[in-house]
Amino acid sequence: MTVLTEKLKTRAIYFVLASMAMTSLVACTKMEDTAPPRKITFEKAIYRPQTKADDPVIKSVMDEFTSFKCKAFLHADNGGTAYYPTQDMFGENGETISAYTTGDVITTNSASVAYWAPSHDYYWPKGSRSYINFVGWYDSKGTLPSEATETSLKWNGYTVGTEDNLLFADEAWHYKANATNGPHYDGVTEGVPMIFHHALAKLCIEAKVAEQTKENKTGGAGLGNTNWEVTLSNISLAGVYTTGNLVLTNTEPSETSAATSAWTGSWTPTGSTTTISMDAIDTPLKKDRATKVLQMRSVMPQTVTDDIVLAFDYNIVTKFNTDEYAHEKIHASVKLNEVTGHIAAWEMNKKITYTIIIDPVTTTIKIDPAMVDWVTEAGGSTTL
């Protein structure tokens, strides 16, 4: 009996331990989040130029870039009332986000883009209060920001070249799960919108001759068969800054729901100014359409000061019928901040065109400035 009792006790202890172990396993199973991991991808990054709401014009960012850089700041729920320290989920320098086809192959063909994604998979956090803030940018020459945090985005000593293209996206705050957005005109209704803006300006200079009325064509002397040919030479634009610092700041929205907010800030020129020289226009200017003197090019946004001066020589050949009887070469120098309707500053995300209009009869010159919006890009969505 004694031996049997001891065996029964031993078995009883064994079953109790086994039961406790199974209970522990069940408890762990109940606590585990069994939901499948949610992969972070970027869907069809496209944007539309800013137009009337009822006139959407679709334009793919693929026309300007086929990949961009992005940082992701993870605020992970610690299970209590606070968060773990913020983590650079995409690393200190951010991840390159590329366009992929449905076959998971990187593409540069806008028609085949199925989604945008980092080079390897990242997944959304499972904590109920965890969230990620996204900061995105693109630079055609691959320059990384001097600083890229959730509240500060800077490029120091950035030198703007003719073909450079620098953009930054509105910051996406507090994203933790798939969200339904308003119309994007791109078929994407879910995800985190990446709304890009050009950080540079674009500049173009054109030239034409003034329309000739009967009065000024005859010059009051009945020279009805007189005509003029005008060409340009020694063309330059002095006093232009090409290097500067771009400092942008952002503020976290007070609400905790997912939202985007625009960066604010401006460029500060550094260093000395430069002179942009242009090729001579040997073909006579026309009156019905302008001739490009300076092709549209990137410039650093800046205030138009007294130092920005457009200078050129215009050559006037006067003919009676087909016979040339006068040839004049006249120098012109114009401060762009003194022209009628002058533009005070070359702004980010703007295209500026100056049109030189020359009246060969009176030898008067008019500079006609115009500045229009470049585009506002609603650069696609991040599928959560």
Coordinates of C-alpha atoms in Angstrom, one line a residue, residues 3-19:
V3 CA 4.5 1.8 -2.4
L4 CA 1.3 2.1 -4.4
T5 CA 0.4 5.3 -2.6
E6 CA 3.8 6.8 -3.5
K7 CA 3.3 5.9 -7.1
L8 CA -0.1 7.5 -7.2
K9 CA 1.4 10.6 -5.7
T10 CA 4.1 10.7 -8.2
R11 CA 1.6 10.3 -11.1
A12 CA -0.6 12.9 -9.5
I13 CA 2.3 15.4 -9.3
Y14 CA 3.1 14.6 -13.0
F15 CA -0.4 15.2 -14.1
V16 CA -0.6 18.5 -12.2
L17 CA 2.6 19.7 -13.8
A18 CA 1.4 18.6 -17.2
S19 CA -1.9 20.4 -16.7

